[in-house]
Coordinates of C-alpha atoms and ligand atoms in Angstrom, one line a residue:
M1 CA 1.3 -62.7 29.1
N2 CA 0.8 -64.6 25.9
I3 CA 3.2 -67.5 25.7
V4 CA 2.2 -68.4 22.1
A5 CA 4.3 -67.1 19.1
P6 CA 2.3 -65.5 16.3
R7 CA 3.6 -68.2 13.8
M8 CA 1.4 -70.7 15.7
D9 CA -1.7 -68.9 14.5
R10 CA -0.8 -69.8 11.0
I11 CA -1.3 -73.5 11.6
K12 CA -3.7 -76.0 13.2
P13 CA -3.2 -79.4 14.8
S14 CA -3.3 -82.3 12.3
P15 CA -7.0 -83.1 11.8
T16 CA -6.2 -86.8 11.1
N17 CA -4.3 -87.1 14.3
A18 CA -7.2 -85.3 16.1
A19 CA -9.8 -87.7 14.6
S20 CA -7.8 -90.8 15.6
S21 CA -7.3 -89.4 19.1
R22 CA -11.0 -88.7 19.5
A23 CA -11.8 -92.2 18.4
K24 CA -9.3 -93.6 21.0
E25 CA -10.8 -91.4 23.7
L26 CA -14.3 -92.6 23.0
K27 CA -13.1 -96.2 23.0
A28 CA -11.4 -95.6 26.4
E29 CA -14.7 -94.3 27.7
G30 CA -16.2 -97.7 26.8
R31 CA -18.0 -96.8 23.6
D32 CA -18.1 -99.3 20.8
I33 CA -16.0 -97.5 18.2
V34 CA -14.8 -98.6 14.7
G35 CA -11.8 -96.5 13.8
L36 CA -11.2 -95.9 10.1
S37 CA -9.4 -92.6 10.5
S38 CA -5.8 -93.7 11.0
G39 CA -3.3 -93.8 8.1
E40 CA -1.3 -96.8 9.0
P41 CA -1.3 -100.5 7.9
D42 CA -2.7 -102.9 10.5
F43 CA 0.1 -105.4 9.5
D44 CA 3.0 -106.0 11.8
T45 CA 6.5 -105.0 10.7
P46 CA 8.1 -108.1 9.0
L47 CA 10.1 -110.4 11.3
N48 CA 13.5 -110.0 9.4
I49 CA 13.2 -106.2 9.9
K50 CA 12.5 -106.6 13.6
E51 CA 15.4 -109.1 14.0
A52 CA 17.8 -106.6 12.3
A53 CA 16.7 -104.0 14.9
K54 CA 17.3 -106.4 17.8
K55 CA 20.7 -107.2 16.4
A56 CA 21.6 -103.5 16.2
I57 CA 20.8 -103.1 19.9
D58 CA 22.8 -106.1 20.9
A59 CA 25.8 -104.9 18.8
G60 CA 25.7 -101.6 20.7
D61 CA 24.6 -99.7 17.6
T62 CA 23.1 -97.1 19.8
K63 CA 25.1 -93.9 19.3
Y64 CA 24.6 -90.8 17.2
T65 CA 25.1 -91.5 13.5
H66 CA 26.0 -89.3 10.5
L67 CA 23.4 -86.5 10.4
N68 CA 22.0 -87.6 7.1
G69 CA 21.8 -91.3 8.0
T70 CA 24.3 -94.1 8.3
P71 CA 26.5 -94.9 5.3
E72 CA 24.8 -98.3 5.1
L73 CA 21.3 -96.8 5.0
R74 CA 22.2 -94.1 2.5
K75 CA 23.7 -96.7 0.2
A76 CA 20.5 -98.8 0.6
V77 CA 18.5 -95.7 -0.3
C78 CA 20.6 -95.0 -3.4
D79 CA 20.3 -98.7 -4.4
K80 CA 16.5 -98.5 -3.9
F81 CA 16.2 -95.4 -6.1
K82 CA 18.3 -97.2 -8.8
R83 CA 16.5 -100.5 -8.6
E84 CA 12.9 -99.3 -8.3
N85 CA 12.9 -95.9 -9.9
N86 CA 15.9 -96.0 -12.3
L87 CA 17.2 -92.9 -10.6
D88 CA 20.9 -92.3 -9.9
Y89 CA 21.7 -90.6 -6.6
T90 CA 25.0 -90.6 -4.7
P91 CA 25.0 -90.9 -0.9
D92 CA 25.6 -87.1 -0.5
E93 CA 22.4 -86.5 -2.6
V94 CA 20.2 -88.4 -0.1
I95 CA 19.0 -87.7 3.4
V96 CA 17.3 -89.8 6.0
S97 CA 15.0 -88.1 8.5
T98 CA 12.5 -88.9 11.2
G99 CA 9.7 -90.0 8.9
G100 CA 8.7 -88.6 5.5
K101 CA 7.0 -85.9 7.5
Q102 CA 10.3 -84.5 8.7
V103 CA 11.8 -84.7 5.2
L104 CA 8.9 -82.5 3.9
F105 CA 9.1 -80.2 6.8
N106 CA 12.9 -79.7 6.4
A107 CA 12.6 -79.3 2.6
L108 CA 9.9 -76.6 2.9
L109 CA 11.5 -74.7 5.8
A110 CA 14.8 -74.8 4.0
S111 CA 13.5 -73.5 0.7
V112 CA 10.4 -71.4 1.0
A113 CA 10.8 -67.7 1.5
P114 CA 8.0 -65.4 2.7
G115 CA 5.5 -65.0 -0.1
D116 CA 6.7 -67.9 -2.1
E117 CA 3.9 -70.0 -3.6
V118 CA 3.6 -73.8 -3.4
V119 CA 1.1 -75.5 -5.7
I120 CA -0.8 -78.2 -3.9
P121 CA -3.4 -80.4 -5.7
A122 CA -6.6 -80.7 -3.6
P123 CA -7.6 -82.9 -1.9
Y124 CA -4.2 -83.1 -0.3
W125 CA -2.4 -84.7 2.7
V126 CA -3.3 -82.5 5.6
S127 CA 0.2 -81.5 6.5
Y128 CA 1.3 -79.9 3.2
P129 CA -0.5 -76.5 3.6
D130 CA 0.4 -76.1 7.2
M131 CA 4.1 -76.8 6.6
V132 CA 4.0 -74.2 3.8
L133 CA 2.3 -71.7 6.1
L134 CA 4.8 -72.2 8.9
A135 CA 7.5 -71.5 6.3
E136 CA 5.6 -68.2 5.6
G137 CA 4.8 -69.4 2.1
E138 CA 1.4 -69.4 0.4
P139 CA -0.3 -72.6 -0.6
V140 CA -2.0 -72.4 -4.0
F141 CA -4.6 -75.1 -4.4
V142 CA -5.6 -76.8 -7.6
T143 CA -9.0 -78.5 -7.3
C144 CA -9.0 -82.1 -8.5
P145 CA -12.7 -83.3 -8.4
Q146 CA -14.0 -86.8 -8.3
N147 CA -15.2 -86.6 -11.9
N148 CA -11.5 -86.2 -12.9
S149 CA -10.6 -89.2 -10.7
F150 CA -9.2 -86.7 -8.2
K151 CA -6.2 -86.0 -10.5
M152 CA -4.7 -82.7 -11.5
R153 CA -5.2 -81.7 -15.1
A154 CA -2.1 -80.3 -16.8
E155 CA -3.9 -77.1 -17.9
D156 CA -5.0 -76.5 -14.3
L157 CA -1.4 -76.8 -13.1
D158 CA -0.3 -74.4 -15.8
A159 CA -2.9 -71.9 -14.8
A160 CA -1.8 -72.1 -11.1
I161 CA 1.8 -71.4 -11.8
G162 CA 3.0 -67.8 -11.5
P163 CA 6.2 -65.9 -11.0
K164 CA 6.2 -66.6 -7.3
T165 CA 5.7 -70.3 -7.6
K166 CA 8.5 -72.2 -5.9
W167 CA 7.3 -75.8 -5.7
L168 CA 4.7 -78.2 -6.9
I169 CA 3.9 -81.0 -4.4
L170 CA 2.8 -84.1 -6.1
N171 CA 1.6 -87.1 -4.1
S172 CA 0.9 -90.3 -6.0
P173 CA -0.7 -92.6 -4.9
C174 CA -2.5 -89.9 -3.0
N175 CA -3.6 -89.6 0.6
P176 CA -6.6 -89.1 0.9
T177 CA -8.0 -90.3 -2.4
G178 CA -5.8 -93.2 -3.4
A179 CA -5.5 -91.7 -6.9
A180 CA -2.3 -92.6 -8.7
Y181 CA -1.0 -90.9 -11.9
T182 CA -0.2 -93.1 -15.0
E183 CA 2.9 -92.5 -16.9
A184 CA 0.9 -90.7 -19.6
E185 CA -0.6 -88.3 -17.0
L186 CA 2.9 -87.7 -15.5
R187 CA 4.2 -86.9 -19.0
E188 CA 1.6 -84.1 -19.3
I189 CA 2.5 -82.7 -15.8
A190 CA 6.2 -82.9 -16.7
D191 CA 5.6 -81.0 -20.0
V192 CA 4.0 -78.1 -18.0
L193 CA 7.0 -78.1 -15.6
L194 CA 9.5 -78.0 -18.4
K195 CA 7.7 -74.8 -19.6
H196 CA 8.4 -73.2 -16.2
P197 CA 12.0 -73.7 -15.3
H198 CA 11.8 -71.7 -12.0
V199 CA 9.4 -74.3 -10.5
W200 CA 10.7 -77.1 -8.4
V201 CA 8.8 -80.3 -7.7
M202 CA 8.5 -82.5 -4.6
T203 CA 7.2 -86.0 -5.3
D204 CA 5.8 -87.7 -2.3
D205 CA 6.0 -91.3 -3.3
I206 CA 5.4 -92.8 0.1
Y207 CA 2.6 -95.1 -1.2
E208 CA 4.6 -96.2 -4.2
H209 CA 4.3 -99.9 -3.5
L210 CA 0.6 -99.9 -2.7
T211 CA -1.1 -100.1 -6.1
Y212 CA -3.7 -102.6 -7.4
D213 CA -5.2 -104.1 -10.5
G214 CA -1.7 -104.2 -12.2
F215 CA -1.2 -100.4 -12.0
K216 CA 2.5 -99.6 -12.7
F217 CA 3.9 -96.9 -10.5
K218 CA 6.3 -94.4 -12.0
T219 CA 7.8 -91.4 -10.3
L220 CA 7.8 -88.1 -12.2
V221 CA 11.6 -87.7 -12.5
E222 CA 11.8 -91.2 -14.0
V223 CA 9.3 -90.1 -16.6
E224 CA 11.2 -86.8 -17.3
P225 CA 14.8 -87.0 -16.1
K226 CA 15.3 -83.4 -17.1
L227 CA 13.4 -82.4 -13.9
K228 CA 16.0 -84.2 -11.7
D229 CA 18.0 -81.1 -10.9
R230 CA 14.9 -79.4 -9.5
A231 CA 13.2 -82.3 -7.9
L232 CA 13.1 -83.8 -4.4
V233 CA 12.0 -87.4 -4.5
I234 CA 10.5 -88.4 -1.2
N235 CA 9.8 -91.8 0.2
G236 CA 9.9 -93.8 3.4
M237 CA 9.4 -97.0 5.3
S238 CA 6.1 -96.2 7.0
K239 CA 3.5 -97.5 4.6
A240 CA 4.6 -100.4 2.4
Y241 CA 6.9 -101.8 5.1
A242 CA 4.4 -101.4 7.9
M243 CA 6.9 -99.3 9.9
T244 CA 5.0 -96.2 10.9
G245 CA 6.3 -96.2 14.4
W246 CA 10.0 -96.6 13.4
R247 CA 10.1 -93.1 11.9
I248 CA 12.2 -93.4 8.8
G249 CA 11.7 -91.3 5.7
F250 CA 14.2 -90.4 3.0
A251 CA 14.7 -88.3 -0.1
G252 CA 17.0 -87.8 -3.0
G253 CA 17.7 -84.4 -4.5
P254 CA 20.2 -81.9 -5.6
K255 CA 23.1 -81.5 -3.2
A256 CA 22.5 -77.8 -2.7
L257 CA 19.0 -78.6 -1.2
I258 CA 20.0 -81.7 0.7
S259 CA 22.8 -79.9 2.5
Q260 CA 20.4 -77.2 3.7
M261 CA 17.9 -79.8 4.9
S262 CA 20.8 -81.4 6.7
K263 CA 21.7 -78.1 8.3
L264 CA 18.2 -77.7 9.6
Q265 CA 18.2 -81.3 10.9
S266 CA 21.6 -80.6 12.6
Q267 CA 19.8 -77.9 14.7
S268 CA 16.7 -79.9 15.5
T269 CA 16.6 -83.7 15.8
S270 CA 20.1 -84.7 14.4
A271 CA 20.0 -88.1 12.8
T272 CA 17.0 -90.4 13.4
C273 CA 17.2 -93.5 15.7
T274 CA 20.1 -95.9 15.0
I275 CA 18.0 -99.0 15.6
S276 CA 15.4 -97.8 13.1
Q277 CA 18.1 -97.1 10.6
A278 CA 19.5 -100.6 10.9
A279 CA 15.9 -102.0 10.5
A280 CA 15.4 -99.8 7.4
V281 CA 18.6 -101.2 5.8
E282 CA 17.2 -104.7 6.2
G283 CA 13.8 -103.6 4.9
L284 CA 15.3 -102.0 1.7
N285 CA 17.8 -104.7 1.0
G286 CA 15.8 -107.7 2.2
P287 CA 13.0 -109.8 0.7
K288 CA 9.9 -107.9 -0.5
D289 CA 7.3 -110.7 -0.9
F290 CA 5.2 -109.5 2.0
I291 CA 4.4 -106.4 0.1
Q292 CA 2.6 -108.5 -2.6
S293 CA 0.6 -110.5 0.0
N294 CA -0.3 -107.3 2.0
N295 CA -1.5 -105.7 -1.3
E296 CA -3.8 -108.7 -2.0
A297 CA -5.4 -108.0 1.4
F298 CA -5.6 -104.2 0.7
K299 CA -7.2 -104.8 -2.8
R300 CA -9.8 -107.1 -1.3
R301 CA -10.6 -104.6 1.4
R302 CA -10.7 -101.7 -1.1
D303 CA -13.2 -103.7 -3.3
L304 CA -15.3 -104.6 -0.2
V305 CA -15.5 -101.0 0.9
V306 CA -16.1 -99.4 -2.5
K307 CA -19.0 -101.8 -3.2
A308 CA -20.6 -101.3 0.2
L309 CA -20.3 -97.5 0.1
N310 CA -21.9 -97.4 -3.4
A311 CA -24.9 -99.3 -2.0
C312 CA -25.5 -96.5 0.6
P313 CA -28.1 -93.9 -0.4
G314 CA -26.4 -90.5 -0.7
L315 CA -22.9 -91.8 -1.1
H316 CA -20.8 -92.2 -4.3
C317 CA -17.3 -93.8 -4.1
H318 CA -14.7 -93.8 -6.8
T319 CA -12.4 -96.9 -7.1
P320 CA -8.8 -95.7 -6.5
E321 CA -5.6 -97.1 -8.0
G322 CA -3.6 -97.2 -4.8
A323 CA -2.8 -96.3 -1.2
F324 CA -5.3 -97.6 1.4
Y325 CA -7.9 -94.9 1.4
V326 CA -11.2 -94.2 -0.3
Y327 CA -12.7 -90.7 -0.5
P328 CA -16.5 -91.1 -1.1
S329 CA -18.7 -88.1 -1.8
C330 CA -21.5 -87.5 0.6
A331 CA -23.1 -84.9 -1.5
G332 CA -26.4 -86.8 -1.5
C333 CA -26.6 -86.7 2.3
I334 CA -26.2 -82.9 2.6
G335 CA -29.4 -81.1 3.7
K336 CA -30.8 -84.2 5.4
T337 CA -31.3 -84.9 9.1
S338 CA -29.9 -88.0 10.9
Q339 CA -31.9 -90.4 13.1
G340 CA -30.4 -88.6 16.1
G341 CA -31.7 -85.3 14.9
K342 CA -28.5 -83.8 13.5
K343 CA -28.9 -81.6 10.5
I344 CA -26.2 -82.6 7.9
A345 CA -25.1 -79.3 6.3
T346 CA -21.4 -80.2 5.8
D347 CA -19.1 -83.2 5.5
E348 CA -18.0 -82.4 9.1
D349 CA -21.6 -82.7 10.3
F350 CA -21.8 -86.0 8.5
V351 CA -18.7 -87.5 10.2
V352 CA -19.6 -86.1 13.6
A353 CA -23.1 -87.6 13.4
L354 CA -21.7 -90.9 12.1
L355 CA -19.3 -91.1 15.1
E356 CA -21.9 -90.1 17.7
E357 CA -24.7 -92.2 16.4
E358 CA -23.0 -95.3 14.9
G359 CA -19.5 -95.2 16.4
V360 CA -17.6 -95.1 13.1
A361 CA -14.6 -92.7 13.0
V362 CA -13.7 -91.3 9.6
V363 CA -12.2 -87.9 8.6
H364 CA -14.2 -85.1 7.0
G365 CA -13.2 -83.9 3.5
A366 CA -12.9 -80.3 4.5
A367 CA -9.7 -81.3 6.3
F368 CA -8.2 -82.4 3.0
G369 CA -9.5 -79.4 1.0
L370 CA -12.3 -81.0 -1.0
S371 CA -15.9 -81.2 0.2
P372 CA -18.4 -82.8 0.6
H373 CA -16.4 -86.0 1.0
F374 CA -14.9 -88.1 3.8
R375 CA -11.9 -90.3 4.0
I376 CA -11.9 -93.9 5.0
S377 CA -8.7 -95.8 5.7
Y378 CA -9.3 -99.4 4.9
A379 CA -6.0 -100.6 6.4
T380 CA -7.8 -102.7 9.0
A381 CA -9.3 -106.3 9.3
D382 CA -12.0 -107.3 6.8
S383 CA -14.4 -108.1 9.7
V384 CA -13.9 -104.6 11.1
L385 CA -14.6 -103.1 7.7
E386 CA -17.7 -105.3 7.3
D387 CA -19.0 -104.1 10.6
A388 CA -18.3 -100.4 9.7
M389 CA -20.1 -100.8 6.4
V390 CA -23.2 -102.1 8.1
R391 CA -23.1 -99.1 10.4
I392 CA -22.6 -96.6 7.6
R393 CA -25.4 -98.2 5.6
R394 CA -27.7 -97.9 8.6
F395 CA -26.7 -94.3 9.1
C396 CA -27.4 -93.4 5.5
D397 CA -30.6 -95.3 5.4
G398 CA -31.7 -93.3 8.5
L399 CA -31.2 -89.9 6.9
K400 CA -34.4 -88.0 6.2
Ligands
PLP501 N1 3.2 -88.3 3.0 C1 1.9 -88.7 3.0 C2 1.1 -88.5 1.8 C3 1.4 -89.4 4.1 O1 0.1 -89.9 4.0 C4 2.2 -89.6 5.2 C5 1.7 -90.2 6.4 O2 0.5 -90.3 6.7 C6 3.5 -89.1 5.2 C7 3.9 -88.4 4.1 C8 4.4 -89.2 6.3 O3 4.7 -90.4 6.8 P1 5.9 -90.7 7.8 O4 6.2 -89.5 8.5 O5 5.3 -91.8 8.7 O6 7.0 -91.2 6.9

């Protein structure tokens, strides 16, 4: 008897989780592995945030909360949207969930009907297409190649939109490329959306604070407020606040959508952890100077990695505006054979051989919908990155 439901055939396990797990396994077996596959900052959660969590435990703040998040946290989220994005949301227009991941999951499951199309610029965060497929929707990919800085052109968005289009998912700064849209680029995207009033837009702004070289982040609805009544603005504590394990994500959007996401949450996880919610209040309302100093480290690491990769034969790496990823092309390595005798026909062959022969764990581009590339997360110590770059250089030098 088959225990597995047919819907499970529509999706696959997260390839980034799988790559990180494989690296951990090899490490546990005693192999000397450099892990550059995990999408989380190496920095610790700031002390004031941890103290707020401890206080919550001691105060007995350990019971179920309002489904959509405590009143304090939803107020802090509304204040954040106003202060940082110039967006007005009331507490009943925001929801807090178990990570940005659950926000996206709830939103797609609550809104996508069988056959609805969701436009996703590629390369994309690995979970978007599978969440759409689970909701019985159809992902429609718009290719955003390196020679366009991995950004979607307005005309390509226009061409991808049809009568069945329900959503556009826009992620800036982007996982896996680090590409971030300027205000002028967002203006062009907004103009296309204004032409198609049946299309909603989800902006995944989780890397909002991680931009470099003076790049000014804007979210789409701030650039075009007319989109607000068909937009879900998603954010969370994981990346800028170094709080991946605390599992806090949130969103602002029209009440009609938020209430359906809440209904779904009421039948699955209920509200997220009270202690994490108390910590998030402190994070959102408290001092932010650590973001600046973390970003200085991220920028230095980005520059180190881009320079080293561009010195490797067969690789070409674009300098991204934000997040903590680079997405080099390995086109120049395809068709070659590694020192260990592995024929490199795809980016997956490249990353498998790199892991086996040099112990460097990265994620192949096919997982993100654009090949031949691979993703490096540079959210790790400079010395680890330097070691990884030596190994990648040796691997590329050895390709024949
Ligand atoms: N969106 C993007 C683009 C991400 O990269 C991630 C995490 O990797 C998430 C959302 C979800 O993050 P979390 O569930 O930790 O808030």
